[in-house]
mmCIF file with all atom_site columns, C-alpha atoms in Angstrom:
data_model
loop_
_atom_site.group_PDB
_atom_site.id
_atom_site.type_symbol
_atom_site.label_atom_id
_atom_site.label_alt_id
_atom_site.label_comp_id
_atom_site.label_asym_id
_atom_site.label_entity_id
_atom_site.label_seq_id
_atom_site.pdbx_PDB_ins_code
_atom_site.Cartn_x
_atom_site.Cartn_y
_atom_site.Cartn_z
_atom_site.occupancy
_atom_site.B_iso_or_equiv
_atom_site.pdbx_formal_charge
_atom_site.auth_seq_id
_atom_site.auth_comp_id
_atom_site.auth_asym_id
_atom_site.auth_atom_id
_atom_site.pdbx_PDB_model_num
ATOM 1  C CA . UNK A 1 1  ? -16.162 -8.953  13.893  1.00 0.00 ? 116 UNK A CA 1
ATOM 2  C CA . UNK A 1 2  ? -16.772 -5.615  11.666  1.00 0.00 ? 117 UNK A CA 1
ATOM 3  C CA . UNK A 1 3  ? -19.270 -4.910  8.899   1.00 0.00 ? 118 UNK A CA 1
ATOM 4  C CA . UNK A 1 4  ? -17.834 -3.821  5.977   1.00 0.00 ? 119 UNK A CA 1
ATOM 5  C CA . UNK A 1 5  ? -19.470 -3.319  2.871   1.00 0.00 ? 120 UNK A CA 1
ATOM 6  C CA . UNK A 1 6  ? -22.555 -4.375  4.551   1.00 0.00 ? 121 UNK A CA 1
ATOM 7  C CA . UNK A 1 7  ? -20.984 -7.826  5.178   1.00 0.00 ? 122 UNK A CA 1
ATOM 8  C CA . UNK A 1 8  ? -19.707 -9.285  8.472   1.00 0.00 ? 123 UNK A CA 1
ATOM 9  C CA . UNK A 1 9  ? -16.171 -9.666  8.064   1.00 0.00 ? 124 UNK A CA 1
ATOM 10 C CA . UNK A 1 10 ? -13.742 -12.116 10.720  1.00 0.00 ? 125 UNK A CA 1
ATOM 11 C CA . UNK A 1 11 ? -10.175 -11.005 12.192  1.00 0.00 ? 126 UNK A CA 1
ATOM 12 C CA . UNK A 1 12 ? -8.016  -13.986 11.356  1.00 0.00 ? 127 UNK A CA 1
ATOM 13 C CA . UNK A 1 13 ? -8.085  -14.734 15.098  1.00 0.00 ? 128 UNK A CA 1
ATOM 14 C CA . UNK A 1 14 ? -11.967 -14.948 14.914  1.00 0.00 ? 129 UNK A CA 1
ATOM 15 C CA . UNK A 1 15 ? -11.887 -17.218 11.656  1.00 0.00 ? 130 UNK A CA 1
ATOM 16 C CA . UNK A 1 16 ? -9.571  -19.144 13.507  1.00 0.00 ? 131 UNK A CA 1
ATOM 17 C CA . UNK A 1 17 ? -11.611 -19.403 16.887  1.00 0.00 ? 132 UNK A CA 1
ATOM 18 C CA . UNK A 1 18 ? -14.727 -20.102 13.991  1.00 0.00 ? 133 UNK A CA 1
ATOM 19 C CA . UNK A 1 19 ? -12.998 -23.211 12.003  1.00 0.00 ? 134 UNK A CA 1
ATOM 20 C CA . UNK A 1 20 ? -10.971 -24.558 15.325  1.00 0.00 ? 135 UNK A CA 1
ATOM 21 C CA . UNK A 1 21 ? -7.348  -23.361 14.056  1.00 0.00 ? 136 UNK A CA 1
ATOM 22 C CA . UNK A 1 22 ? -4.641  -21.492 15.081  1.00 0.00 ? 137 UNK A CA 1
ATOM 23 C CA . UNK A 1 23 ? -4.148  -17.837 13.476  1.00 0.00 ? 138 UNK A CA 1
ATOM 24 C CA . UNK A 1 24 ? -0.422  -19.682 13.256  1.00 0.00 ? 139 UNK A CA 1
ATOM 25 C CA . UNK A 1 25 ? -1.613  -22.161 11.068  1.00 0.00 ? 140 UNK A CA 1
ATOM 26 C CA . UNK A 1 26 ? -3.987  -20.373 9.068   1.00 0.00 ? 141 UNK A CA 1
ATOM 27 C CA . UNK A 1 27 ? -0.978  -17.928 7.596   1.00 0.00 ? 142 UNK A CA 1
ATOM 28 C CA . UNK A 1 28 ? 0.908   -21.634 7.108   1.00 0.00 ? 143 UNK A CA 1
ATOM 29 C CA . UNK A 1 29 ? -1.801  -22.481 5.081   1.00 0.00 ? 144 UNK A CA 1
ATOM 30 C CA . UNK A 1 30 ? -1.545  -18.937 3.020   1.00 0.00 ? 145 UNK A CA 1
ATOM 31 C CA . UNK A 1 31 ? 2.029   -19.862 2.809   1.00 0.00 ? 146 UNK A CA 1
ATOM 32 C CA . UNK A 1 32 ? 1.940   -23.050 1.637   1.00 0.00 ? 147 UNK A CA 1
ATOM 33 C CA . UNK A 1 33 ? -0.736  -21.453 -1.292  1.00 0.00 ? 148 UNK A CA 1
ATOM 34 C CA . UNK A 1 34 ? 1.624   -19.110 -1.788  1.00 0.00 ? 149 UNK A CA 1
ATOM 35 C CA . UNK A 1 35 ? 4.876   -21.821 -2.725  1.00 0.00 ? 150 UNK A CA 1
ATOM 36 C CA . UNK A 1 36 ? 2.546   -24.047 -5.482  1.00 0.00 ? 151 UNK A CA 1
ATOM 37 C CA . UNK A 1 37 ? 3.351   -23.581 -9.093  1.00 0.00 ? 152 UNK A CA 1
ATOM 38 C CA . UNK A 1 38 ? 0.903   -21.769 -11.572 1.00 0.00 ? 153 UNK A CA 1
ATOM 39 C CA . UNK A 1 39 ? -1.266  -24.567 -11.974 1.00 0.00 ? 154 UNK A CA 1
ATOM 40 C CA . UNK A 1 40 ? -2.214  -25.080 -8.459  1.00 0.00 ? 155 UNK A CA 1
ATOM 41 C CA . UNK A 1 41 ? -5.810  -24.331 -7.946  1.00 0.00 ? 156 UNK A CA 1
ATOM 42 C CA . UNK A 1 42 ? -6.018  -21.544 -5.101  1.00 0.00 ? 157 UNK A CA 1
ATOM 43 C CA . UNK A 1 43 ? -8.744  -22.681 -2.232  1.00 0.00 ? 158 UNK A CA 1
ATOM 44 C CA . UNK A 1 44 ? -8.191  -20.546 0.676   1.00 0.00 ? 159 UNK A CA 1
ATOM 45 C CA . UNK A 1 45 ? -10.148 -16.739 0.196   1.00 0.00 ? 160 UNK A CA 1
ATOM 46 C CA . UNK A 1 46 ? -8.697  -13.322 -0.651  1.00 0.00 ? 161 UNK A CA 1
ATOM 47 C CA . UNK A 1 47 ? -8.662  -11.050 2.266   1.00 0.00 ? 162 UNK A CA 1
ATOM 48 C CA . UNK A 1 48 ? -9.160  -7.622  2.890   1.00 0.00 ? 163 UNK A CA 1
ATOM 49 C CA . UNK A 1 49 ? -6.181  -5.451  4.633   1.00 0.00 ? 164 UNK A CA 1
ATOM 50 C CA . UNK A 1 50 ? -8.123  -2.971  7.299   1.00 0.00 ? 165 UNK A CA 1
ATOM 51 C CA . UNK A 1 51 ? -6.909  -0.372  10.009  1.00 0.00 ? 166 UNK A CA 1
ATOM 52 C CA . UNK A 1 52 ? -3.512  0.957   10.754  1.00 0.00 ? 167 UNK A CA 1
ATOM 53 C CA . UNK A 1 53 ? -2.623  -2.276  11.893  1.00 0.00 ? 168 UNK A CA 1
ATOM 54 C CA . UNK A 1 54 ? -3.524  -3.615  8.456   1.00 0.00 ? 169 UNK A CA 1
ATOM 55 C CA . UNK A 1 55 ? -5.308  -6.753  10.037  1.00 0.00 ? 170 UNK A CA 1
ATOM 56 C CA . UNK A 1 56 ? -6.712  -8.917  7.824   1.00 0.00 ? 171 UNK A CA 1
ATOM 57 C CA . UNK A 1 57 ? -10.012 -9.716  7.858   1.00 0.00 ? 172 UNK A CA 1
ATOM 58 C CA . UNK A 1 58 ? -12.596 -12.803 5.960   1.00 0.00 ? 173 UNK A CA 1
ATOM 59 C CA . UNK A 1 59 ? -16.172 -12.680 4.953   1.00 0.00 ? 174 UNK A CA 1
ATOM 60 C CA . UNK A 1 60 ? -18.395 -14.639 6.674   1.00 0.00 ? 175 UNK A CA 1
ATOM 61 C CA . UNK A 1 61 ? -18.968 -16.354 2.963   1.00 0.00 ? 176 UNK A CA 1
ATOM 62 C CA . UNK A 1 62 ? -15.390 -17.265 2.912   1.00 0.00 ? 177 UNK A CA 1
ATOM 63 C CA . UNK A 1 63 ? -15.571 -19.587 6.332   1.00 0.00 ? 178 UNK A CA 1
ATOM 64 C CA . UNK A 1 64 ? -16.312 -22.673 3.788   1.00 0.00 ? 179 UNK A CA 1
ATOM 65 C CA . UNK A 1 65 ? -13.326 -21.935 1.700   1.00 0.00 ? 180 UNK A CA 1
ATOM 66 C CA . UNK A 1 66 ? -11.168 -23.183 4.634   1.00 0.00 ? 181 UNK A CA 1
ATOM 67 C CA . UNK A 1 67 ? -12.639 -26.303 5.400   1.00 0.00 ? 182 UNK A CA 1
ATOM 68 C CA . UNK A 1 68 ? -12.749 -27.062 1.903   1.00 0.00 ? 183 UNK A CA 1
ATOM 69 C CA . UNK A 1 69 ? -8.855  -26.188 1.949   1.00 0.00 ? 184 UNK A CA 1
ATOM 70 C CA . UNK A 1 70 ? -7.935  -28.389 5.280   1.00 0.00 ? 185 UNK A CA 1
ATOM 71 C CA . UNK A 1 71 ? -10.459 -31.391 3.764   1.00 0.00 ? 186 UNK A CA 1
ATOM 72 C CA . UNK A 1 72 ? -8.450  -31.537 0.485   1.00 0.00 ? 187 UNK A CA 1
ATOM 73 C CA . UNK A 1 73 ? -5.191  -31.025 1.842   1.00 0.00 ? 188 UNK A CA 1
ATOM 74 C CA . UNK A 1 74 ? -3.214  -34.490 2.516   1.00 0.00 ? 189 UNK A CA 1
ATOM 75 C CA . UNK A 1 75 ? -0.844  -35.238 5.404   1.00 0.00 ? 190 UNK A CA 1
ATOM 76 C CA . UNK A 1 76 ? 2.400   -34.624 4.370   1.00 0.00 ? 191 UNK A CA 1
ATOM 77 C CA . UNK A 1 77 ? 1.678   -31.771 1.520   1.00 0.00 ? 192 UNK A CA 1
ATOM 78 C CA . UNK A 1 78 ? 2.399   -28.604 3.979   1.00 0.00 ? 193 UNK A CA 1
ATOM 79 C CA . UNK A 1 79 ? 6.253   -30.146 5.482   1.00 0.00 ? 194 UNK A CA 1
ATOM 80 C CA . UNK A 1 80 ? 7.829   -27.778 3.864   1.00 0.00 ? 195 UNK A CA 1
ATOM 81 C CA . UNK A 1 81 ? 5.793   -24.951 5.482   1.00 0.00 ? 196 UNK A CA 1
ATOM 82 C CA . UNK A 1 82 ? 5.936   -26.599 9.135   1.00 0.00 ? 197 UNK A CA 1
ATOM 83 C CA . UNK A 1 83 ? 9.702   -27.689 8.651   1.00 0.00 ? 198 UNK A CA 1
ATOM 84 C CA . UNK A 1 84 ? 10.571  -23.940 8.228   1.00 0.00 ? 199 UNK A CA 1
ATOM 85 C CA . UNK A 1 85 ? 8.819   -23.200 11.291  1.00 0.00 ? 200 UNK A CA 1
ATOM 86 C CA . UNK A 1 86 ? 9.728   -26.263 13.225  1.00 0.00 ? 201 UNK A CA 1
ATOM 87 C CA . UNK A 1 87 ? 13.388  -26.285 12.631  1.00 0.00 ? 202 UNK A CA 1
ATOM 88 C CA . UNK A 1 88 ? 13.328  -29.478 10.242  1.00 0.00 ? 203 UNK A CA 1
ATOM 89 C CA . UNK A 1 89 ? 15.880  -28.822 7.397   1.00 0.00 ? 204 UNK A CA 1
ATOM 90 C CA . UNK A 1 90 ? 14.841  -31.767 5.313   1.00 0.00 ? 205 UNK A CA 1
ATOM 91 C CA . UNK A 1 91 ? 17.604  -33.552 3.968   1.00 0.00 ? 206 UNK A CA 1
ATOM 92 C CA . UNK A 1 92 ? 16.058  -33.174 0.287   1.00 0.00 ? 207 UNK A CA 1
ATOM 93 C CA . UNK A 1 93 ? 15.915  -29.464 0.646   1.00 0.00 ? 208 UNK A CA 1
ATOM 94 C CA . UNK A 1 94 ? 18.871  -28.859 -1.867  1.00 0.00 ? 209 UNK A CA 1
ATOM 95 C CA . UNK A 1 95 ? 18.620  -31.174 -4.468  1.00 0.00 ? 210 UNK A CA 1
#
């Protein structure tokens, strides 16, 4: 935890410890944001970089944003993110 801006701010490891995920999961979930077209409505908070190790680090006011994100995300929407990371090629992939 750090105060910045006169706001308590989480590590991803904390927001993760906070919300009962991993800190692997919650960059899937940036990931996953990060794939969707233009139209997709963006759920999951902007972060701030911090520290020579450039960790990133969450509001306390964001901590909704990801429940909101894992409540509205259906099984089955992130495969392509946990494929990549699991070793799944789906058969799909190049068509």
């Amino acid at each position: 935890m750090k105060i910045i801006d006169n706001e308590i701010h989480y590590t991803i490891t904390e927001v993760g410890q906070l919300i009962g995920a991993t800190r692997a999961t919650i960059l899937r979930w940036y990931e996953y944001e990060e794939m969707q077209n233009d139209s997709y409505q963006h759920i999951l908070p902007k972060y701030k970089r911090i520290g020579g190790n450039n960790a990133m680090y969450f509001s306390i006011n964001d901590l909704p944003k990801f429940d909101i994100f894992r409540n509205n995300t259906k099984k089955g929407d992130m495969a392509k993110v946990s494929n990549k990371y699991n070793g799944t090629i789906s058969n799909n992939a190049s068509k």
